[in-house]
Coordinates of C-alpha atoms in Angstrom, one line a residue:
M1 CA 107.1 182.6 85.3
F2 CA 104.3 179.7 85.8
L3 CA 102.2 179.0 89.1
Y4 CA 102.5 175.5 90.4
V5 CA 99.9 173.8 93.1
K6 CA 100.6 170.8 94.9
V7 CA 98.6 168.4 97.2
T8 CA 100.7 168.6 100.7
K9 CA 97.8 166.8 102.6
A10 CA 95.2 164.5 100.9
F11 CA 91.5 165.9 100.9
S12 CA 88.6 163.5 101.1
I13 CA 85.6 165.1 100.0
T14 CA 82.2 163.4 98.9
G15 CA 78.6 164.5 97.3
D16 CA 77.0 164.9 94.5
G17 CA 79.3 167.5 92.2
A18 CA 81.8 167.5 94.9
N19 CA 85.1 169.1 93.7
L20 CA 87.8 171.7 94.2
K21 CA 87.8 174.5 92.6
I22 CA 90.4 176.6 92.9
S23 CA 90.2 180.2 91.0
L24 CA 93.5 182.8 89.6
E25 CA 92.3 185.8 90.2
H26 CA 94.0 189.6 89.1
S27 CA 93.1 193.1 89.9
A28 CA 94.2 196.6 89.3
D29 CA 94.3 197.2 93.2
N30 CA 94.8 195.6 96.4
G31 CA 92.2 197.3 98.5
S32 CA 88.9 195.6 98.1
S33 CA 88.0 191.6 97.5
D34 CA 85.9 193.0 94.9
A35 CA 88.3 194.4 92.8
Y36 CA 89.3 190.8 92.4
A37 CA 88.4 189.0 89.1
S38 CA 88.7 185.1 87.7
V39 CA 90.8 184.8 84.6
I40 CA 91.0 181.1 85.1
D41 CA 89.2 177.9 86.8
F42 CA 90.4 174.6 88.2
N43 CA 88.1 171.8 88.8
V44 CA 89.7 169.2 90.7
A45 CA 88.0 166.0 91.1
P46 CA 88.4 164.3 94.4
S47 CA 90.1 161.4 93.4
A48 CA 93.1 163.7 92.2
L49 CA 93.2 165.1 95.9
T50 CA 96.0 163.1 96.8
L51 CA 99.4 163.7 99.0
G52 CA 101.8 164.5 96.4
A53 CA 99.3 165.4 93.2
E54 CA 100.3 168.3 91.1
L55 CA 97.3 169.9 90.3
I56 CA 98.7 173.2 88.1
K57 CA 101.9 173.8 86.6
L58 CA 100.5 177.3 83.9
R59 CA 102.4 179.4 82.4
I60 CA 101.2 183.0 84.1
P61 CA 99.8 184.9 81.2
T62 CA 101.4 187.9 80.7
Y63 CA 98.0 190.2 80.2
L64 CA 97.1 190.1 84.4
K65 CA 96.4 192.9 86.3
R66 CA 99.5 193.7 89.3
Y67 CA 98.1 191.8 92.0
I68 CA 97.1 188.4 91.8
R69 CA 95.8 185.7 94.2
L70 CA 94.1 182.1 94.5
N71 CA 90.6 181.4 95.6
Y72 CA 89.7 178.0 96.9
D73 CA 86.3 177.0 97.0
V74 CA 85.3 173.2 98.0
T75 CA 82.1 171.9 96.7
G76 CA 80.4 168.6 98.6
T77 CA 80.6 167.1 102.2
V78 CA 84.5 167.3 103.9
G79 CA 85.8 164.3 105.2
T80 CA 89.1 165.5 106.1
A81 CA 90.5 169.0 105.3
G82 CA 93.4 168.9 102.8
K83 CA 96.2 170.9 101.8
V84 CA 98.0 173.0 99.1
F85 CA 101.5 174.5 98.3
A86 CA 101.0 177.1 96.0
A87 CA 103.8 179.1 94.6
L88 CA 105.3 181.3 91.6
V89 CA 107.7 179.7 90.3
D90 CA 110.5 180.6 87.6
G91 CA 109.8 177.0 85.9
V92 CA 108.2 173.4 86.1
T93 CA 108.8 170.1 84.8
I94 CA 106.4 168.9 82.2
Q95 CA 105.5 165.2 81.2

């Protein structure tokens, strides 16, 4: 199983340290957002946030707990709010 994340609407982020941080998080129960812990963080530069860009193709680690989610954090000034598509898929093409 793979995590796949792709930009479906381009972002415009500017400023010092501007980026999009995508965190893969997991938890043993789904009752509280405090119970989630970050497993892997991806820091994506503004120049990579173009339409159609494939940001993440990652084999899901086998040690994850039952509940997983992605958390998105934008740093900098957002000129244009973008969108991403994220899914768990059976396979990905890696070039």
